[in-house]
Coordinates of C-alpha atoms in Angstrom, one line a residue:
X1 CA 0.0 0.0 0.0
X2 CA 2.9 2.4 0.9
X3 CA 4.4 2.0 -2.7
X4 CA 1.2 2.3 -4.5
X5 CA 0.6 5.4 -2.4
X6 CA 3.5 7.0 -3.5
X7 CA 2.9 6.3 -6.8
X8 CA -0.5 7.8 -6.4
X9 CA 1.7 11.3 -4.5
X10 CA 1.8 14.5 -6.8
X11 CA 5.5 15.6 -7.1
X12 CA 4.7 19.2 -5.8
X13 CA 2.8 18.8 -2.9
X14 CA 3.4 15.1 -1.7
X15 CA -0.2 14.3 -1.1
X16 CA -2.4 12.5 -3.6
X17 CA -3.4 13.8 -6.9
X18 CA -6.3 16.3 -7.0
X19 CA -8.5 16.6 -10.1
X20 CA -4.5 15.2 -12.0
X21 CA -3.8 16.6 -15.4
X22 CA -2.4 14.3 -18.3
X23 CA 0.5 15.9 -19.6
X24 CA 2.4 15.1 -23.0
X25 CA 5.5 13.6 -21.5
X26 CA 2.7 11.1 -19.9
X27 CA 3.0 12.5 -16.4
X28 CA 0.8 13.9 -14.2
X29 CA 0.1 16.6 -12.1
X30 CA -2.4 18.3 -9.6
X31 CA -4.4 21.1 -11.3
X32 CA -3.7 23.4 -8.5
X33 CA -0.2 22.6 -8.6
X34 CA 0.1 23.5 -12.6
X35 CA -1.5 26.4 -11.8
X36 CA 0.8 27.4 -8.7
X37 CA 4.0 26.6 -11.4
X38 CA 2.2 29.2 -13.7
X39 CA 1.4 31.8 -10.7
X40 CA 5.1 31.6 -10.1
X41 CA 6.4 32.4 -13.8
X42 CA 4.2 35.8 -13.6
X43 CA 6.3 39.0 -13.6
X44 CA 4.7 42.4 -11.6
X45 CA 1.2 42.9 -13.1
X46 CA 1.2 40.0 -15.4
X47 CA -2.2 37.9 -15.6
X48 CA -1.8 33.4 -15.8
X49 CA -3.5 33.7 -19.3
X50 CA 0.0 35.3 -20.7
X51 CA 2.0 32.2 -19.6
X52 CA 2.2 29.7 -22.4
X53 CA 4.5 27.4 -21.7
X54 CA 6.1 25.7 -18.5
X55 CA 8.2 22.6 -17.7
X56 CA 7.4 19.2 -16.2
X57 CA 8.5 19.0 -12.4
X58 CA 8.9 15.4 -13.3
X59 CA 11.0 15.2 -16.3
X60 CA 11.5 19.2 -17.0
X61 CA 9.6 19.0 -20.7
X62 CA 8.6 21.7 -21.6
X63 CA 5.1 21.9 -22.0
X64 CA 3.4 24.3 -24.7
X65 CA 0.0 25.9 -23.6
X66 CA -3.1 26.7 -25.9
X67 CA -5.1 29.5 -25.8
X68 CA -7.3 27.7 -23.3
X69 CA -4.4 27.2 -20.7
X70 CA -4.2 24.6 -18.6
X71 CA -8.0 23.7 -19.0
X72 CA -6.4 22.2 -22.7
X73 CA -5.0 19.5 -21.2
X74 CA -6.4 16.4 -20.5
X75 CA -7.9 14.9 -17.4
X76 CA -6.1 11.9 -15.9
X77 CA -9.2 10.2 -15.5
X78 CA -8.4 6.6 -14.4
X79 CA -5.4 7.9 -12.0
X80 CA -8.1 9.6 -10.2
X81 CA -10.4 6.7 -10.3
X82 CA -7.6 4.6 -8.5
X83 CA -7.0 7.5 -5.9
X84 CA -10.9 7.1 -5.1
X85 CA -10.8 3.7 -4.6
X86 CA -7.5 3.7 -2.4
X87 CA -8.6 5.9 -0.7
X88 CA -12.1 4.5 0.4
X89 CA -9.4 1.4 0.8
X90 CA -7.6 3.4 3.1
X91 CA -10.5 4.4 5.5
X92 CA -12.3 1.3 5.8
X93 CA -10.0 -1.5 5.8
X94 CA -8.5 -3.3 9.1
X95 CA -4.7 -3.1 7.8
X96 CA -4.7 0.4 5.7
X97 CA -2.1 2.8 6.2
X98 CA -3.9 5.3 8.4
X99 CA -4.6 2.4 10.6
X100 CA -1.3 1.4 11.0
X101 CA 0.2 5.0 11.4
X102 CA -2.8 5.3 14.4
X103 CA -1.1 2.0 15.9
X104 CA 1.9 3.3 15.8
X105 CA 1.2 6.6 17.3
X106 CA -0.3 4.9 20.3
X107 CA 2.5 2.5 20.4
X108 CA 5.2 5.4 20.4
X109 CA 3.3 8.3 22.3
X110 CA 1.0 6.9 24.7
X111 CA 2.5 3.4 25.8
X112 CA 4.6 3.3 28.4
X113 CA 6.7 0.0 29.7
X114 CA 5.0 0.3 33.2
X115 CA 1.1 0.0 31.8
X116 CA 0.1 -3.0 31.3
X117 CA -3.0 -4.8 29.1
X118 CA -5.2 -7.2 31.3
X119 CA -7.9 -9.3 29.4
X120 CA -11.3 -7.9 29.7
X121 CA -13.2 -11.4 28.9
X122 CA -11.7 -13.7 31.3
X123 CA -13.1 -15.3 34.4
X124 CA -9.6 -15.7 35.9
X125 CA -8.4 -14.2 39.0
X126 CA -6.4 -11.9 38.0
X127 CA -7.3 -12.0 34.5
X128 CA -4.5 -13.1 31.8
X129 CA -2.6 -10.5 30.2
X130 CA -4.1 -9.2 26.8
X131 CA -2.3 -9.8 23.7
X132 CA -5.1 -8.1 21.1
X133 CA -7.4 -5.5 21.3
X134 CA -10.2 -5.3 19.3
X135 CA -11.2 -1.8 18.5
X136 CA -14.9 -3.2 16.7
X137 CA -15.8 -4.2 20.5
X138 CA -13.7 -1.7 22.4
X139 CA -12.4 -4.8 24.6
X140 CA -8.9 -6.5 25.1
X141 CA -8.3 -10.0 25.2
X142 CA -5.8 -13.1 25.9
X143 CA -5.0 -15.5 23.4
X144 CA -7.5 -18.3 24.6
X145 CA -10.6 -16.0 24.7
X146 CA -9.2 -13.9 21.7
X147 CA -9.2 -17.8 20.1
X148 CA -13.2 -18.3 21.3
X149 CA -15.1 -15.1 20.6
X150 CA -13.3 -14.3 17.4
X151 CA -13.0 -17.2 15.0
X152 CA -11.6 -16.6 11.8
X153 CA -14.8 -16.8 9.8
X154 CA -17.6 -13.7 9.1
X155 CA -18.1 -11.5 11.0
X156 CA -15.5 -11.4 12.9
X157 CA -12.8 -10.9 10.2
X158 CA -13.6 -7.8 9.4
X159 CA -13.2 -6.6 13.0
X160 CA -9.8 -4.5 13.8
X161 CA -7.3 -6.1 15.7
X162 CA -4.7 -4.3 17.0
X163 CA -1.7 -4.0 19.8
X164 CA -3.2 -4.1 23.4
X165 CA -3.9 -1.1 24.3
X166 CA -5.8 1.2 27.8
X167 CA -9.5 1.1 27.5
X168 CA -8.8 4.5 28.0
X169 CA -6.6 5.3 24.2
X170 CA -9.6 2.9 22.6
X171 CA -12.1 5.9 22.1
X172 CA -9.3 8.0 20.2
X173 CA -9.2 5.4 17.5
X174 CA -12.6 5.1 17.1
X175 CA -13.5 8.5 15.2
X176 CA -12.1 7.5 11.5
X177 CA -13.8 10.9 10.2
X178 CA -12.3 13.1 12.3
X179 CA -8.7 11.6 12.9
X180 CA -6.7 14.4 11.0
X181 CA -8.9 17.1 12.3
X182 CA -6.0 18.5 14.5
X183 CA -3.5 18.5 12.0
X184 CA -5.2 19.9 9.3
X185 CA -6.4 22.8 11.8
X186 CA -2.5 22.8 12.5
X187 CA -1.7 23.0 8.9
X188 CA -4.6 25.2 7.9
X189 CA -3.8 27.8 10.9
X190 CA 0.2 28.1 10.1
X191 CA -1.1 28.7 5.7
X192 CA -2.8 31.3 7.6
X193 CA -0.9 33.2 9.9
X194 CA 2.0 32.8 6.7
X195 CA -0.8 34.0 4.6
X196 CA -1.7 37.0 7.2
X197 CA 1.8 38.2 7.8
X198 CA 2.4 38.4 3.8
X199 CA -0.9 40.5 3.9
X200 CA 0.4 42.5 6.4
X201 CA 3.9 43.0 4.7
X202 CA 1.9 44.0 1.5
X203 CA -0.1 46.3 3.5
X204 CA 3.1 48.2 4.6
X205 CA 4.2 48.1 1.6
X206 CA 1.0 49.9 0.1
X207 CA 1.0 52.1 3.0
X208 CA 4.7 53.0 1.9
X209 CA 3.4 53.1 -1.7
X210 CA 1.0 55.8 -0.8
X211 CA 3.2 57.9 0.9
X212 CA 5.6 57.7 -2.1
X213 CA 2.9 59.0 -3.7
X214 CA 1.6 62.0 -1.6
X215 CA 5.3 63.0 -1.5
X216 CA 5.7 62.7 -5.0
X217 CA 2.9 64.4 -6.1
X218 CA 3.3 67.2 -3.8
X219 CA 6.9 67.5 -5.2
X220 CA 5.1 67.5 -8.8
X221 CA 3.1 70.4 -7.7
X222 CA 5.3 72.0 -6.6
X223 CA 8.0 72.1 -9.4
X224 CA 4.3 72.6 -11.8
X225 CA 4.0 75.8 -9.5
X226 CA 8.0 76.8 -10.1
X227 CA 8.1 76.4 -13.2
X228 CA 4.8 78.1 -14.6
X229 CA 6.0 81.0 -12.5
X230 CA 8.5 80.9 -14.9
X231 CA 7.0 81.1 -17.6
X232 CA 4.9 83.8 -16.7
X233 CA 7.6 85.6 -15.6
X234 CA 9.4 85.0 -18.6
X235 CA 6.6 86.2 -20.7
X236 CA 5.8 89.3 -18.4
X237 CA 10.0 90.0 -19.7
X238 CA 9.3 90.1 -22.9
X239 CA 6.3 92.1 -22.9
X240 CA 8.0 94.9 -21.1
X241 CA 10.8 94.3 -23.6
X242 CA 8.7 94.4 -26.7
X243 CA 6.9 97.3 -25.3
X244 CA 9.3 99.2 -25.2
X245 CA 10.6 98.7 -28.9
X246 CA 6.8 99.5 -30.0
X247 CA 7.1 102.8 -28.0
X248 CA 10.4 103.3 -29.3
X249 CA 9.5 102.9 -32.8
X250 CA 6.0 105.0 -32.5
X251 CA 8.1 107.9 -31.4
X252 CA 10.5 108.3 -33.6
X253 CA 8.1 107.7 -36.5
X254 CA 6.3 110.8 -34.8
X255 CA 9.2 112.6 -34.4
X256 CA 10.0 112.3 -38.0
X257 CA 6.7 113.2 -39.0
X258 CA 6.0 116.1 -37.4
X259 CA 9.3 117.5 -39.0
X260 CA 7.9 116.8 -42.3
X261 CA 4.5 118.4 -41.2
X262 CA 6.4 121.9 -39.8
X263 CA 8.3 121.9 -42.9
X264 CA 5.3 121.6 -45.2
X265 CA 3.2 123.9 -43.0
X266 CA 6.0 126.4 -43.9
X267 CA 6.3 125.8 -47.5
X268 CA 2.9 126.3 -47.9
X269 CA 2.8 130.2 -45.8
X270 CA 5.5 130.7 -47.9
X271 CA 4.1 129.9 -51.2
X272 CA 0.6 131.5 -50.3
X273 CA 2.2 134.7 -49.3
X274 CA 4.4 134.5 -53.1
X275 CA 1.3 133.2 -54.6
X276 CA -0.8 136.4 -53.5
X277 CA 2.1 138.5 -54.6
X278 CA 2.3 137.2 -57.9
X279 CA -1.3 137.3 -58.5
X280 CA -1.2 141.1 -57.9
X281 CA 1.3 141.4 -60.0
X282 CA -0.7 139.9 -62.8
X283 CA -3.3 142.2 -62.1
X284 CA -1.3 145.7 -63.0
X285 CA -2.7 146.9 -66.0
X286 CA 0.6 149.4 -66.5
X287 CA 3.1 147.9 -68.5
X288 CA 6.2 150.1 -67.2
X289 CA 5.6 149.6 -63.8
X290 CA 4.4 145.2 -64.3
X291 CA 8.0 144.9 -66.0
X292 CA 9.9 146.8 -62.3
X293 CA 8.0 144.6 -60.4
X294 CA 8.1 141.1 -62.7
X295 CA 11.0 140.6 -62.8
X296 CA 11.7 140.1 -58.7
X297 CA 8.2 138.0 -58.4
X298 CA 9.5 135.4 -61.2
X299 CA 12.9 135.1 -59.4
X300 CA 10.9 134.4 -56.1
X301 CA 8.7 132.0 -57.4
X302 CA 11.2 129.8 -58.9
X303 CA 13.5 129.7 -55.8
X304 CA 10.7 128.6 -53.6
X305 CA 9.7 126.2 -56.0
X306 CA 12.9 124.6 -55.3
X307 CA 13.6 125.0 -51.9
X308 CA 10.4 123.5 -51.2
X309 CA 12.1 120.1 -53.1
X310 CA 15.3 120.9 -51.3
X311 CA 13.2 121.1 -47.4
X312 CA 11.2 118.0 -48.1
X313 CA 12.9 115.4 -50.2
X314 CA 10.9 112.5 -50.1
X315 CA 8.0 112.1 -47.5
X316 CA 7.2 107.9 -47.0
X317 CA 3.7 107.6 -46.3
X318 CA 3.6 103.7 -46.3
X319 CA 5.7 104.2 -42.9
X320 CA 2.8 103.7 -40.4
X321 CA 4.4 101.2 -38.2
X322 CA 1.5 98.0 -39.6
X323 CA 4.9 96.0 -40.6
X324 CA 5.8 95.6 -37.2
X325 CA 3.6 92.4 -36.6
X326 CA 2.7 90.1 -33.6
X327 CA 2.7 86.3 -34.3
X328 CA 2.7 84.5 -31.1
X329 CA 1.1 81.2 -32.8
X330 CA 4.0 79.0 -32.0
X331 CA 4.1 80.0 -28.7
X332 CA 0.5 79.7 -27.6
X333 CA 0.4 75.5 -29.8
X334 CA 3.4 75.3 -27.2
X335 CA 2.0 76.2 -24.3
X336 CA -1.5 74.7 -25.2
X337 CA 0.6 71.1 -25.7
X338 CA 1.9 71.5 -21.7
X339 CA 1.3 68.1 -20.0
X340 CA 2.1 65.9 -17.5
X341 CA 4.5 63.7 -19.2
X342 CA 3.9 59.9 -20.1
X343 CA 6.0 57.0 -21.0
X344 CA 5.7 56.6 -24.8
X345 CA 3.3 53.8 -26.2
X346 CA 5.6 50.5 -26.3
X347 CA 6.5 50.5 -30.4
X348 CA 5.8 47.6 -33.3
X349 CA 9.0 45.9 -34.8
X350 CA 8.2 45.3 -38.6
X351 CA 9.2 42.2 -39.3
X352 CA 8.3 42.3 -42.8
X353 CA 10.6 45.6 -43.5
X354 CA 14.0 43.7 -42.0
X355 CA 16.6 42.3 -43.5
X356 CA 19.2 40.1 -43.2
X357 CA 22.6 38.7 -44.2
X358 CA 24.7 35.8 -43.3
X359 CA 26.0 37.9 -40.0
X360 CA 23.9 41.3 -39.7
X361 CA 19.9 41.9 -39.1
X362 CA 18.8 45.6 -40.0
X363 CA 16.1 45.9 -37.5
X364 CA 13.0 48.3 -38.5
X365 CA 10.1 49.7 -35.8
X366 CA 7.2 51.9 -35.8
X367 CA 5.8 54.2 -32.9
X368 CA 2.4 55.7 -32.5
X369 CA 4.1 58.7 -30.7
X370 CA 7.7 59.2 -31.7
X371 CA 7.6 62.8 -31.3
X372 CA 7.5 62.0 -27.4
X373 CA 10.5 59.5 -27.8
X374 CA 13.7 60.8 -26.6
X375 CA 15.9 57.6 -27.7
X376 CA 15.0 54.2 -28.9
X377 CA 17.3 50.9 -26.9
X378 CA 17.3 47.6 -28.7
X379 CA 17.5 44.8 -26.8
X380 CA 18.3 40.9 -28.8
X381 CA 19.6 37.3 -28.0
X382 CA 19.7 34.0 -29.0
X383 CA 16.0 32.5 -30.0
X384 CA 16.5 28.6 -28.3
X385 CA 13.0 27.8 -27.8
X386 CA 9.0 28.7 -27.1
X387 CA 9.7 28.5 -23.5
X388 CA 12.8 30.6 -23.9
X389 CA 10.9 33.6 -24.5
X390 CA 9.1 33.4 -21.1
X391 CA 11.8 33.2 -19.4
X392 CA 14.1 35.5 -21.6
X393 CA 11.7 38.3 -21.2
X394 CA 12.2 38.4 -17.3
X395 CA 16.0 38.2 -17.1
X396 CA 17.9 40.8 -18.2
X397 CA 21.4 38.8 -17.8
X398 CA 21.1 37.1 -21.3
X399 CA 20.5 40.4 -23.9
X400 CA 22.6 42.3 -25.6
X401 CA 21.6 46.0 -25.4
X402 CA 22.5 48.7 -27.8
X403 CA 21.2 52.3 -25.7
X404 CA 20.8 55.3 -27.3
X405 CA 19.4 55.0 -30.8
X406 CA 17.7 58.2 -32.6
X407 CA 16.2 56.7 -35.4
X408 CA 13.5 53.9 -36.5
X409 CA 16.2 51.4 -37.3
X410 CA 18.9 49.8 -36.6
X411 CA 21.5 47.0 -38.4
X412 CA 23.2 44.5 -35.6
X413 CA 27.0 43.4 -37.0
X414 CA 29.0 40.1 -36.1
X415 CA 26.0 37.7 -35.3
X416 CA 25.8 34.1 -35.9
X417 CA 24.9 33.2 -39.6
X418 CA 21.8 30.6 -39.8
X419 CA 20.6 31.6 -36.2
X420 CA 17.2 32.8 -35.1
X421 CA 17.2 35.8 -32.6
X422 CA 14.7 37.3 -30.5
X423 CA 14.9 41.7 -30.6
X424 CA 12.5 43.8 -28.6
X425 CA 12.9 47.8 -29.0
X426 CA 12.0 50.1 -25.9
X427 CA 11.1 53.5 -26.6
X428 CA 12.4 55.9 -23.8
X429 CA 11.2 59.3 -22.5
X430 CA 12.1 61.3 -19.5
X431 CA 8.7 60.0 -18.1
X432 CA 9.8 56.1 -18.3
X433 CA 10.2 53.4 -21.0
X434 CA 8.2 50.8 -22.6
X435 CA 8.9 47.7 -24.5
X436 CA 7.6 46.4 -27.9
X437 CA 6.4 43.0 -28.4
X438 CA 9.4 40.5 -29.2
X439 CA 10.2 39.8 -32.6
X440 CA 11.9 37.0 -34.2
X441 CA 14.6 37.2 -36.8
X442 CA 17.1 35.5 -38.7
X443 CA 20.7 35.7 -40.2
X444 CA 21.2 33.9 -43.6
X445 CA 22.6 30.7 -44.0
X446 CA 26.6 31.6 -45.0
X447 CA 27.4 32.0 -48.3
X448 CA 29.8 29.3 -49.6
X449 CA 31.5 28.9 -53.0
X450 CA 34.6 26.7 -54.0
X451 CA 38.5 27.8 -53.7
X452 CA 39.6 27.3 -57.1
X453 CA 43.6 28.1 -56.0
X454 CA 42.8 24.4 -53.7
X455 CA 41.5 22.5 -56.9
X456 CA 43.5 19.4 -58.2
X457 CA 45.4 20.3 -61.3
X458 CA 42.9 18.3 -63.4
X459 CA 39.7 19.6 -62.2
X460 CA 38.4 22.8 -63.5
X461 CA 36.5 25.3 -61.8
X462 CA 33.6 27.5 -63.3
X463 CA 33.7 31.4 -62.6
X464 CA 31.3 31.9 -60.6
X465 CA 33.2 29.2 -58.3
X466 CA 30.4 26.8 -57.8
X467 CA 30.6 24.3 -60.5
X468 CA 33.8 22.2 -61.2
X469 CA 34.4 19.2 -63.6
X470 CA 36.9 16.8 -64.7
X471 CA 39.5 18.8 -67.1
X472 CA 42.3 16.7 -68.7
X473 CA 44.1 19.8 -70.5
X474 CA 44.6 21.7 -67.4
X475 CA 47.5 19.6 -66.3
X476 CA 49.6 22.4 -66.3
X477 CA 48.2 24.2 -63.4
X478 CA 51.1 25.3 -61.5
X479 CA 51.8 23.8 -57.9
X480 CA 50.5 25.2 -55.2
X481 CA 50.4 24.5 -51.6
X482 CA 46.8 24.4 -51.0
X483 CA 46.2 22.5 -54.4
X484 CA 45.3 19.1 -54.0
X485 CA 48.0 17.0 -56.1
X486 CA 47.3 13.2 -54.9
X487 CA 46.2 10.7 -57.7
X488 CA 43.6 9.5 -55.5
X489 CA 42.5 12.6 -54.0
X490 CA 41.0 14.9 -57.0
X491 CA 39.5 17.1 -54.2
X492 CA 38.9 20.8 -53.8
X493 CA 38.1 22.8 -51.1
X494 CA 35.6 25.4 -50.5
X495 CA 36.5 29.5 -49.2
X496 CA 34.6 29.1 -45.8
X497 CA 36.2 28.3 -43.0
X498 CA 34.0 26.6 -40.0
X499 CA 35.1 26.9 -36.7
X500 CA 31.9 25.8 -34.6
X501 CA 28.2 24.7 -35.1
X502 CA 26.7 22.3 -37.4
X503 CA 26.3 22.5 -41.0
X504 CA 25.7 20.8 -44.2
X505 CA 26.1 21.4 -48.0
X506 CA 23.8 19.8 -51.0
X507 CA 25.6 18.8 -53.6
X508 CA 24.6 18.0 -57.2
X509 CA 26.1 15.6 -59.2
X510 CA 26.0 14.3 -63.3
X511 CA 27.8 13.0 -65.7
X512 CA 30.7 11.6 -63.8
X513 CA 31.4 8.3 -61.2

């Protein structure tokens, strides 16, 4: 019973299988235990459902999830059929294993070498010493009455016999319902108090959280406060500066003009006082005395004619101060776009845009906000499996990181040619960082062509060095010390050199033996 029992034990929790899930490497396990093993591969904020693959406690397979999780896998069905049936085995019968650990606990707790067992049947005086105690009829007895009232024949073989024991330790074994009460209170009570003081760790913790965040957000405030009182003040600068060049400019435009407007204002008392001169002038009807007076008045005229040129040269009367414009669009789209600032949105690699050769991948991404991006860090390593992902993903020992990168792309020198490789890309901000999906890429397989300086002097060699064939008239081929020259060995070697890994080549072959 104890070896079918622990064949029947989960290898998690040592007790028996619980509703036991079939796996593909044909063992089995509790579903609370698979589901524990997937609780335990969750990173911070990470839900079960992500978790798609885990390994076999028994034989560490790795076992690929559906999208159902672990309610895809089958039910052991008959394992748990036998479990019933042992069990119910266990319980009821005279010789099953939680009898004979009861037995034993009696024997090892509560006997002592100074009590001793007296029949219970006999008529002797004193009574025989007990060798069996039957637990059916709560009553000890010696061999001879043991021999009479309990022949080996129904009923009385499926009563329990067991050690002689005080009438007084019989009622303890009686209660088979009931006999791991204690211990499972035991058991229950320290899952609790383990499960209480992890509550009340998280509970400091989120107390701590909270304060973190009152500090922090008075600390946000306050540098929101600081540094809109800058702006303000900043602005409140420049409008005293800018004022001042308006004022500045309005002045000496007036200043300017009001010359212009004293100079024409005496032009024009000027030329009126000349004007009514000469008009007068025109008027004399005496000939003798027009000619005295002439003469002076068209001398007059034409000198204030030009000195009125000569006082105002040119008057600009486009001048009126409308080309010095305001345009503070910029500025206000600026100061509308003012926000608390995020982590960027995590971006897409585009598998279909990269490229690869036998030792570089040119990596290509997308992001939904790269004007909030600061720099863009690549992250890659060597793809080994489905499970490696999971596990990939939270360790940051294994990837190679380059930091820093400005653009949407980026090419990856000196990898391994014919090897698959896992990238993710983490856009960065001064607000935090978040990381794209991983990607999977691969290098190409590496190019290999023949040496034709290695071929055997009768073997000829195409020019695009990937074709040779049997040549008799190229016997002349000059010697060489990495030309093959046996007459057994018409060989030649190809321009690659392997050094680790595992590789093979397909050749073609016609027309020859």
């Amino acid at each position: 019973m104890e070896t079918l029992e622990s064949e029947l034990t989960c290898p998690i929790c040592l007790e028996l299988f619980e509703d036991p899930l079939l796996l593909p490497c044909a063992h089995s396990l509790c579903f609370n235990c698979a589901h524990r093993i997937l609780v335990s591969h969750c990173a911070t904020n990470e839900s079960v459902e992500s978790i798609t693959a885990f390994q076999c406690p028994t034989c560490r397979h790795v076992i690929t999830l559906s999208q159902r999780g672990l309610d895809g896998l089958k039910r052991n069905v008959p394992l748990q059929n036998i479990i019933d049936r042992f069990q119910k085995a266990s319980v009821s019968g005279p010789n099953s294993p939680s009898e004979t650990r009861r037995e034993r606990a009696f024997d090892a707790n509560t006997m002592t070498s100074a009590e001793k067992v007296l029949c219970q049947f006999c008529d002797q005086d004193p009574a025989q010493d007990a060798v069996k105690t039957c637990v059916t009829c709560e009553v000890s007895y010696c061999d001879d009455c043991l021999k009479a009232t309990h022949p080996n024949k129904k009923p009385f073989t499926g009563h329990r016999l067991i050690e002689p024991i005080p009438d007084s330790h019989i009622r303890g074994l009686m209660c088979l319902e009931h006999e791991d009460e204690k211990q499972n209170l035991e058991s229950n009570l320290t899952n609790l108090i383990k499960r209480n003081t992890e509550l009340e760790t998280l509970l400091a913790k989120l107390i701590q959280t909270c304060q973190h965040v009152e500090v922090n957000a008075s600390r946000q405030e306050a540098k929101l406060t600081e540094e809109c009182d800058l702006l303000i003040e900043i602005i409140q600068q420049r409008r005293q500066i800018i004022g001042t060049k308006i004022k500045e400019g309005k002045v000496m435009r007036l200043r300017k003009l009001a010359q212009q407007i004293a100079n024409c204002k005496q032009c024009i008392e000027r030329s009126a006082s000349l004007i009514s001169q000469a008009e007068h002038s025109l008027k004399e009807n005496d000939h003798a005395r027009f000619l005295q007076t002439a003469k002076n008045i068209t001398e007059r005229v034409s000198m204030a004619t030009a000195s009125s040129q000569v006082l105002i040269p040119e008057i600009n009367l486009n001048d009126t101060f409308d080309t010095f414009a305001l345009d503070f669009s910029r500025e206000k789209k600026l100061l509308e776009c003012l926000d608390y600032p995020t982590a960027p949105n995590p971006p897409t690699i585009r598998e279909e845009l990269c490229t690869a050769s036998y030792d570089t991948i040119t990596v290509h991404w997308t992001s939904d906000d790269e004007f909030s991006v600061v720099s863009y860090e690549l992250q890659y390593t060597i793809f080994t499996g489905q499970a490696n992902v999971v596990s990939l993903c939270n360790s940051a020992d294994s990837w190679m990181i380059v930091p820093n990168i400005k653009q949407n792309h980026y090419t990856v020198h000196g990898l391994q040619s014919g090897t698959k490789y896992i990238f993710m890309v983490k856009a960065i901000n001064q607000a935090g960082s978040r990381s794209s999906e991983p990607g999977k890429l691969k290098t190409n397989s590496q190019p290999f062509k023949l040496d034709p300086k290695s071929a055997h002097r009768k073997l000829k060699v195409s020019h695009d060095n990937l074709t040779v064939e049997r040549d008799e008239s190229s016997s002349k081929k000059s010697h060489t010390p990495e030309r093959f020259t046996s007459q057994g060995s018409y060989g030649v070697a190809g321009n690659v050199f392997i050094d680790s890994g595992r590789h093979y080549w397909e050749v073609v072959i016609s027309g020859s033996t």
